mmCIF file of C-alpha atoms in Angstrom:
data_model
loop_
_atom_site.group_PDB
_atom_site.id
_atom_site.type_symbol
_atom_site.label_atom_id
_atom_site.label_comp_id
_atom_site.label_asym_id
_atom_site.label_seq_id
_atom_site.Cartn_x
_atom_site.Cartn_y
_atom_site.Cartn_z
ATOM 1 C CA MET A 1 -6.813 16.270 2.822
ATOM 2 C CA LEU A 2 -5.518 15.090 -0.485
ATOM 3 C CA ASP A 3 -7.248 16.291 -3.662
ATOM 4 C CA LEU A 4 -8.073 13.189 -5.703
ATOM 5 C CA SER A 5 -10.569 14.913 -7.969
ATOM 6 C CA THR A 6 -8.294 14.457 -11.019
ATOM 7 C CA GLU A 7 -8.110 10.672 -10.509
ATOM 8 C CA THR A 8 -10.602 8.244 -12.015
ATOM 9 C CA PRO A 9 -11.228 4.858 -10.422
ATOM 10 C CA SER A 10 -9.379 3.032 -13.196
ATOM 11 C CA ASP A 11 -6.206 5.180 -12.980
ATOM 12 C CA PRO A 12 -3.274 3.027 -11.877
ATOM 13 C CA LEU A 13 -1.535 4.115 -8.689
ATOM 14 C CA GLY A 14 2.099 5.124 -9.433
ATOM 15 C CA VAL A 15 5.183 5.098 -7.166
ATOM 16 C CA GLU A 16 5.504 8.895 -7.217
ATOM 17 C CA GLU A 17 1.793 9.409 -6.374
ATOM 18 C CA LEU A 18 1.973 6.839 -3.568
ATOM 19 C CA ILE A 19 5.045 8.375 -2.055
ATOM 20 C CA SER A 20 3.326 11.825 -2.286
ATOM 21 C CA CYS A 21 0.211 10.328 -0.579
ATOM 22 C CA LEU A 22 2.247 8.768 2.231
ATOM 23 C CA ARG A 23 4.132 12.008 2.895
ATOM 24 C CA GLN A 24 1.053 14.203 2.872
ATOM 25 C CA ARG A 25 -0.843 11.767 5.121
ATOM 26 C CA TRP A 26 1.781 10.873 7.637
ATOM 27 C CA ARG A 27 4.879 13.005 6.821
ATOM 28 C CA ALA A 28 6.924 9.887 6.274
ATOM 29 C CA THR A 29 7.340 7.359 3.492
ATOM 30 C CA TYR A 30 6.337 4.069 5.143
ATOM 31 C CA ASP A 31 7.142 0.701 3.795
ATOM 32 C CA LEU A 32 4.274 -1.282 2.210
ATOM 33 C CA GLN A 33 4.060 -5.071 2.194
ATOM 34 C CA LEU A 34 1.724 -7.719 0.686
ATOM 35 C CA VAL A 35 0.875 -10.326 3.354
ATOM 36 C CA VAL A 36 -1.063 -13.501 3.007
ATOM 37 C CA ARG A 37 -2.936 -14.521 6.133
ATOM 38 C CA ARG A 38 -5.674 -17.150 6.419
ATOM 39 C CA GLN A 39 -6.164 -17.372 2.626
ATOM 40 C CA ARG A 40 -6.527 -13.610 2.270
ATOM 41 C CA LEU A 41 -4.243 -10.998 0.824
ATOM 42 C CA TYR A 42 -3.553 -7.762 2.711
ATOM 43 C CA LEU A 43 -1.772 -4.580 1.906
ATOM 44 C CA GLN A 44 0.081 -3.440 5.037
ATOM 45 C CA VAL A 45 1.574 -0.065 5.819
ATOM 46 C CA MET A 46 4.517 -0.933 8.096
ATOM 47 C CA TRP A 47 5.955 1.172 10.880
ATOM 48 C CA ALA A 48 9.406 1.423 9.289
ATOM 49 C CA TYR A 49 9.976 4.344 6.948
ATOM 50 C CA LEU A 50 12.505 5.528 4.425
ATOM 51 C CA GLU A 51 13.655 8.516 6.458
ATOM 52 C CA GLN A 52 14.846 6.237 9.396
ATOM 53 C CA GLN A 53 18.648 5.678 9.565
ATOM 54 C CA SER A 54 17.961 1.999 10.306
ATOM 55 C CA PHE A 55 15.661 1.548 7.254
ATOM 56 C CA PRO A 56 17.083 -1.414 5.282
ATOM 57 C CA MET A 57 16.576 0.012 1.738
ATOM 58 C CA ASP A 58 17.928 3.048 -0.028
ATOM 59 C CA GLU A 59 15.619 5.285 -2.025
ATOM 60 C CA VAL A 60 16.038 3.489 -5.393
ATOM 61 C CA THR A 61 15.443 0.026 -3.804
ATOM 62 C CA TYR A 62 12.496 1.385 -1.921
ATOM 63 C CA GLN A 63 10.904 2.738 -5.100
ATOM 64 C CA GLU A 64 11.473 -0.543 -6.872
ATOM 65 C CA HIS A 65 9.866 -2.368 -3.985
ATOM 66 C CA LEU A 66 6.900 -0.027 -4.078
ATOM 67 C CA ALA A 67 6.552 -0.597 -7.863
ATOM 68 C CA GLU A 68 6.271 -4.397 -7.260
ATOM 69 C CA VAL A 69 3.597 -3.850 -4.615
ATOM 70 C CA LEU A 70 1.720 -1.469 -6.771
ATOM 71 C CA ASP A 71 1.868 -3.780 -9.709
ATOM 72 C CA VAL A 72 -0.274 -6.240 -7.831
ATOM 73 C CA VAL A 73 -2.631 -3.598 -6.530
ATOM 74 C CA ASN A 74 -3.082 -2.158 -10.000
ATOM 75 C CA ARG A 75 -3.444 -5.614 -11.629
ATOM 76 C CA LEU A 76 -6.234 -6.366 -9.129
ATOM 77 C CA GLY A 77 -7.938 -3.106 -10.094
ATOM 78 C CA LEU A 78 -7.795 -1.750 -6.520
ATOM 79 C CA ALA A 79 -5.856 1.486 -7.025
ATOM 80 C CA ALA A 80 -8.876 3.591 -6.188
ATOM 81 C CA GLU A 81 -9.571 1.605 -2.967
ATOM 82 C CA VAL A 82 -5.955 1.979 -1.825
ATOM 83 C CA ARG A 83 -6.011 5.727 -2.511
ATOM 84 C CA GLN A 84 -9.203 6.127 -0.572
ATOM 85 C CA TRP A 85 -8.004 4.039 2.369
ATOM 86 C CA ILE A 86 -4.636 5.824 2.724
ATOM 87 C CA THR A 87 -6.346 9.249 2.686
ATOM 88 C CA THR A 88 -9.159 8.324 5.113
ATOM 89 C CA THR A 89 -7.785 5.799 7.607
ATOM 90 C CA ARG A 90 -7.764 7.287 11.107
ATOM 91 C CA ASP A 91 -4.885 5.109 12.262
ATOM 92 C CA LYS A 92 -1.175 5.750 11.951
ATOM 93 C CA PRO A 93 1.467 3.005 11.697
ATOM 94 C CA ARG A 94 3.487 2.805 14.893
ATOM 95 C CA LEU A 95 6.150 0.530 16.256
ATOM 96 C CA GLY A 96 4.840 -3.068 16.303
ATOM 97 C CA LYS A 97 1.597 -2.164 14.622
ATOM 98 C CA ALA A 98 1.085 -2.112 10.920
ATOM 99 C CA LEU A 99 -2.067 -0.905 9.151
ATOM 100 C CA SER A 100 -3.889 -3.481 7.082
ATOM 101 C CA LEU A 101 -6.291 -3.348 4.153
ATOM 102 C CA GLN A 102 -7.715 -6.603 2.775
ATOM 103 C CA LEU A 103 -7.366 -6.692 -1.001
ATOM 104 C CA ARG A 104 -10.669 -8.136 -2.367
ATOM 105 C CA ALA A 105 -10.549 -9.102 -6.029
ATOM 106 C CA GLU A 106 -13.576 -8.744 -8.332
ATOM 107 C CA GLY A 107 -13.923 -10.362 -11.659
ATOM 108 C CA PRO A 108 -12.358 -13.596 -12.955
ATOM 109 C CA ALA A 109 -8.855 -12.078 -13.952
ATOM 110 C CA ALA A 110 -8.559 -10.473 -10.553
ATOM 111 C CA GLU A 111 -9.556 -13.615 -8.788
ATOM 112 C CA ASN A 112 -7.048 -15.696 -10.747
ATOM 113 C CA LEU A 113 -4.295 -13.225 -9.870
ATOM 114 C CA LEU A 114 -5.312 -13.336 -6.200
ATOM 115 C CA ARG A 115 -5.134 -17.112 -6.170
ATOM 116 C CA GLU A 116 -1.463 -16.860 -7.269
ATOM 117 C CA PHE A 117 -0.755 -15.363 -3.786
ATOM 118 C CA LEU A 118 -2.937 -17.720 -1.900
ATOM 119 C CA VAL A 119 -1.354 -21.008 -3.166
#
């Protein structure tokens, strides 16, 4: 289990921390995507991962992609929820099945940001 005792709920989630969480949890650095479905925003952990020969990104591009995803998560104020979910979900991404976490915004600023994705 990951030790998150040094983190506070308001600490933004960084790329290196996320990669560490993914590797500790599943022993692979899975791709993450933001997906809009039925007027809701989801964070999905995909089944493809950096260590695969067929993975379409190199390590630098992968880290840049994660930074973009985390920018949204952090701006929504959901870093703590994402940390908790990654460390506690019982599922594992597998071919054809991504893991999904609905990103629920709280407060007017977060709701406005969320609306940007749902237009």
